JSON list of C-alpha atoms in Angstrom, two decimals:
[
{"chain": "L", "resi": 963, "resn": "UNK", "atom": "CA", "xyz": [-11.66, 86.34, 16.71]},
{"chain": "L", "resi": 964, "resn": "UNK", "atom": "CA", "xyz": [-10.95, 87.03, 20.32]},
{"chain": "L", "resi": 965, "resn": "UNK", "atom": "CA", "xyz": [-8.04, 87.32, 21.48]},
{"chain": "L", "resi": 966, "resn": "UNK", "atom": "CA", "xyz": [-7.06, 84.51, 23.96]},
{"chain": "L", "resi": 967, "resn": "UNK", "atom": "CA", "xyz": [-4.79, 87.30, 26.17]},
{"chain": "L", "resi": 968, "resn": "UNK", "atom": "CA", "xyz": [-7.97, 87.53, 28.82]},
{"chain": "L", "resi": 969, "resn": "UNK", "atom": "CA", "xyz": [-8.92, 84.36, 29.16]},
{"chain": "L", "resi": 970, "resn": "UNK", "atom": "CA", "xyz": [-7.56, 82.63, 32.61]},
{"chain": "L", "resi": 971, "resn": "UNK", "atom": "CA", "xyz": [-7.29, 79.33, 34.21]},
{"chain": "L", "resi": 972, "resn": "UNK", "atom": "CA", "xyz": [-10.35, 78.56, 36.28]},
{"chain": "L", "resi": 973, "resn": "UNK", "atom": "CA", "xyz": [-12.66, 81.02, 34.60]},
{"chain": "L", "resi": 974, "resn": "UNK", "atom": "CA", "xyz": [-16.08, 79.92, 34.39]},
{"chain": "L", "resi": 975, "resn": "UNK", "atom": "CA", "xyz": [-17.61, 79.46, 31.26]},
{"chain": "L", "resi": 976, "resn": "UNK", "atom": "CA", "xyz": [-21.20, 80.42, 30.15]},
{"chain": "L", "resi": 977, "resn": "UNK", "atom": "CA", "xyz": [-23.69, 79.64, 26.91]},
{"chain": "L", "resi": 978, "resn": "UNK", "atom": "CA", "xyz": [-25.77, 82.44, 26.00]},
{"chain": "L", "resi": 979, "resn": "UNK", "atom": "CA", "xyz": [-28.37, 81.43, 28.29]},
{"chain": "L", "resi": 980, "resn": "UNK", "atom": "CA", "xyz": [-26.46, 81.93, 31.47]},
{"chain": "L", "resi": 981, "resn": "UNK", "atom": "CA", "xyz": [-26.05, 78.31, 31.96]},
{"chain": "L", "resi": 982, "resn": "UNK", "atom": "CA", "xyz": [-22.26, 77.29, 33.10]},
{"chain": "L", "resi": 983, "resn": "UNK", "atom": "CA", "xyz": [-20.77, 74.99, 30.54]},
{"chain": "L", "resi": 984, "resn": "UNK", "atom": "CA", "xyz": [-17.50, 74.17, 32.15]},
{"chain": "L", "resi": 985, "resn": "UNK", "atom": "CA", "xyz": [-14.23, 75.85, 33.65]},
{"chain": "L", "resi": 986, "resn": "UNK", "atom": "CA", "xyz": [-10.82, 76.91, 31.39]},
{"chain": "L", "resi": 987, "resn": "UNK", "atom": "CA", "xyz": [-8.37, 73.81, 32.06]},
{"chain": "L", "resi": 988, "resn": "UNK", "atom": "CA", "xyz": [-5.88, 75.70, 29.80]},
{"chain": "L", "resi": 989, "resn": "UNK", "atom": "CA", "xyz": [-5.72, 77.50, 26.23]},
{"chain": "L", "resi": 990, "resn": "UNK", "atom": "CA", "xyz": [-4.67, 75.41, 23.61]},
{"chain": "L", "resi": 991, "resn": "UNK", "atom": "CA", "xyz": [-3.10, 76.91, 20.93]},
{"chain": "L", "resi": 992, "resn": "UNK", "atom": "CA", "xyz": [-4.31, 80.30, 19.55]},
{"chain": "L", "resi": 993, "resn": "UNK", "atom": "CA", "xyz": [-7.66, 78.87, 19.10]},
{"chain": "L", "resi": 994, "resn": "UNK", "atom": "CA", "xyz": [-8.95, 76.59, 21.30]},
{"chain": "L", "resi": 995, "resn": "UNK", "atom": "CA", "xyz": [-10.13, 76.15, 25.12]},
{"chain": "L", "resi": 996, "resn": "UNK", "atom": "CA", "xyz": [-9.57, 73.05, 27.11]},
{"chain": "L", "resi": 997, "resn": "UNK", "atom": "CA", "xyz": [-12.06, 73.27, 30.15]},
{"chain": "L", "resi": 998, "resn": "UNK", "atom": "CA", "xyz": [-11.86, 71.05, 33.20]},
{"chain": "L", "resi": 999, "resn": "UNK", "atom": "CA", "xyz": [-13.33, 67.41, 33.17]},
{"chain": "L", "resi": 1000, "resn": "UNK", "atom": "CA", "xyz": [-14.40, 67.92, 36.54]},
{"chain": "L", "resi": 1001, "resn": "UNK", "atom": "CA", "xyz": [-16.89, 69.53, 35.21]},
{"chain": "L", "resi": 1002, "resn": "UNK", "atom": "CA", "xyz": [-18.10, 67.40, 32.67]},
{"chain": "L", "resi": 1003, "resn": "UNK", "atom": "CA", "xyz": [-21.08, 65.74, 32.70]},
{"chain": "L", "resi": 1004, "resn": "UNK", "atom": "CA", "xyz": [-19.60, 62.37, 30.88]},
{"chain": "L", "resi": 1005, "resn": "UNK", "atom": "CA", "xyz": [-16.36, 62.65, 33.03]},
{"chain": "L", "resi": 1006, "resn": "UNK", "atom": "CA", "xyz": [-14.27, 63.14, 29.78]},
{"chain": "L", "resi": 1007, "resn": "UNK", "atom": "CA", "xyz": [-12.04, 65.91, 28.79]},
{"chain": "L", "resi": 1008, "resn": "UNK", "atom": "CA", "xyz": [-13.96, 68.52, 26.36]},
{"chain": "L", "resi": 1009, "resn": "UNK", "atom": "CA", "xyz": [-12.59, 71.55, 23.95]},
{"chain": "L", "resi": 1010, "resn": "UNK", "atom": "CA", "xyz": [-14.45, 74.20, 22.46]},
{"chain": "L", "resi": 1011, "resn": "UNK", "atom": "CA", "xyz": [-13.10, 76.81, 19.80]},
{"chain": "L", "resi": 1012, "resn": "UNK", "atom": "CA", "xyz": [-12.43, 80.64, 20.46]},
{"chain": "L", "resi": 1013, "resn": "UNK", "atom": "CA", "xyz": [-14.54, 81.66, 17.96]},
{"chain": "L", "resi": 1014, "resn": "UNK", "atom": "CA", "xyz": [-17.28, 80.91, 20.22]},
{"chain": "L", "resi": 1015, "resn": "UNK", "atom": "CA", "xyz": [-16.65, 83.44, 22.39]},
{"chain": "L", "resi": 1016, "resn": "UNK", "atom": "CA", "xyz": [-18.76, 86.11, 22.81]},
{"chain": "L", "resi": 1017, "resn": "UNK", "atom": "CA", "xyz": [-17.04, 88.45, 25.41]},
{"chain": "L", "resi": 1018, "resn": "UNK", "atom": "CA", "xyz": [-15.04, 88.11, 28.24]},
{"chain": "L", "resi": 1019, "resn": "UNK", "atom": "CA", "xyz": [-15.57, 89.54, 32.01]},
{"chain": "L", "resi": 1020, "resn": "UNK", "atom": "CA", "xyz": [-15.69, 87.62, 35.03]},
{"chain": "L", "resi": 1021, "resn": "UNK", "atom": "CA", "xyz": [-16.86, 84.97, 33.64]},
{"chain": "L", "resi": 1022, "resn": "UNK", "atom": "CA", "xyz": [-16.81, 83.68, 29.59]},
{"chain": "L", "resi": 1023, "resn": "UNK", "atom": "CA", "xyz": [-19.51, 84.31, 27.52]},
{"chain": "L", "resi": 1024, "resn": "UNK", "atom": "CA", "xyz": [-20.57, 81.81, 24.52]},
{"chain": "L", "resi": 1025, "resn": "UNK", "atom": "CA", "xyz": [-22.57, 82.61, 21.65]},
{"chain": "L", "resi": 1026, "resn": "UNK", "atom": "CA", "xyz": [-24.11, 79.47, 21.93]},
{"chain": "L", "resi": 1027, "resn": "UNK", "atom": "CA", "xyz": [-26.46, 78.24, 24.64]},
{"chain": "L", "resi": 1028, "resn": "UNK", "atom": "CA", "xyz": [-25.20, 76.20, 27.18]},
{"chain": "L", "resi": 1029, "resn": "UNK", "atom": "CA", "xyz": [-26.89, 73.21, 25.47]},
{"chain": "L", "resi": 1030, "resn": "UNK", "atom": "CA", "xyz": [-25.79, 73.61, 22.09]},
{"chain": "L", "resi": 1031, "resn": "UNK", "atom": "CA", "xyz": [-22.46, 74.36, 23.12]},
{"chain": "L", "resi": 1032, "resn": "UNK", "atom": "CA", "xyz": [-22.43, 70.50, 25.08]},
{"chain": "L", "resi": 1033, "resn": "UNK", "atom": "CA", "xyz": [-23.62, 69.22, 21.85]},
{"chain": "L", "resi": 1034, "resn": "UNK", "atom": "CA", "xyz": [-21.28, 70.63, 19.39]},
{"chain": "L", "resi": 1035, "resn": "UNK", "atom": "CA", "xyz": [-18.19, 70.58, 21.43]},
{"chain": "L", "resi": 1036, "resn": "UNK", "atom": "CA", "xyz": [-15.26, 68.52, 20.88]},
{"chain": "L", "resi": 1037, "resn": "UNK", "atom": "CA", "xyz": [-14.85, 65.25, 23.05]},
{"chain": "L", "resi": 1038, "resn": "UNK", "atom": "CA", "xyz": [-10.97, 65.23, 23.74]},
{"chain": "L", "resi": 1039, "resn": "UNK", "atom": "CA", "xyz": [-8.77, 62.24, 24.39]}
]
C-alpha cells in the first residue's frame, strides 16, 4: 500500500482516465482519504481507500476510472 506521507491537503484527485474525482479534505487514518464535499456531485462528504492509489505527483492517481471510483466510494456522514 502507499504510503499516505505524500499525500497533501488540496491535492487533486484523478481516476485512471484523467477525470478529477475530488480534492484531499484530510487523511483519515493510515488508510483512508476524505476529499472535499465541495466537490461532490451529491453535496455529501465522500472517502475512498489508499489502496486505490496508483501513484502520487502533482496530482493523485486512482486505479480506477473516475466513474467507477464515484460508484464504489464510500458516502460519509
Amino acid at each position: 500500500m502507499l504510503s499516505a506521507e505524500r499525500i497533501r491537503i488540496r491535492m487533486k484527485v484523478v481516476g485512471a482516465d484523467g477525470l478529477p474525482v475530488g480534492t484531499v479534505d484530510r487523511i483519515e487514518g493510515d488508510n483512508r482519504i476524505r476529499l472535499m464535499r465541495a466537490d461532490s456531485p451529491d453535496d455529501r462528504d465522500h472517502a475512498i481507500p489508499l489502496n486505490w492509489v496508483d501513484h502520487v505527483d502533482a496530482h493523485i492517481h486512482l486505479s480506477l476510472t473516475a466513474g467507477e471510483a464515484q460508484q464504489r466510494w464510500e458516502t460519509v456522514l
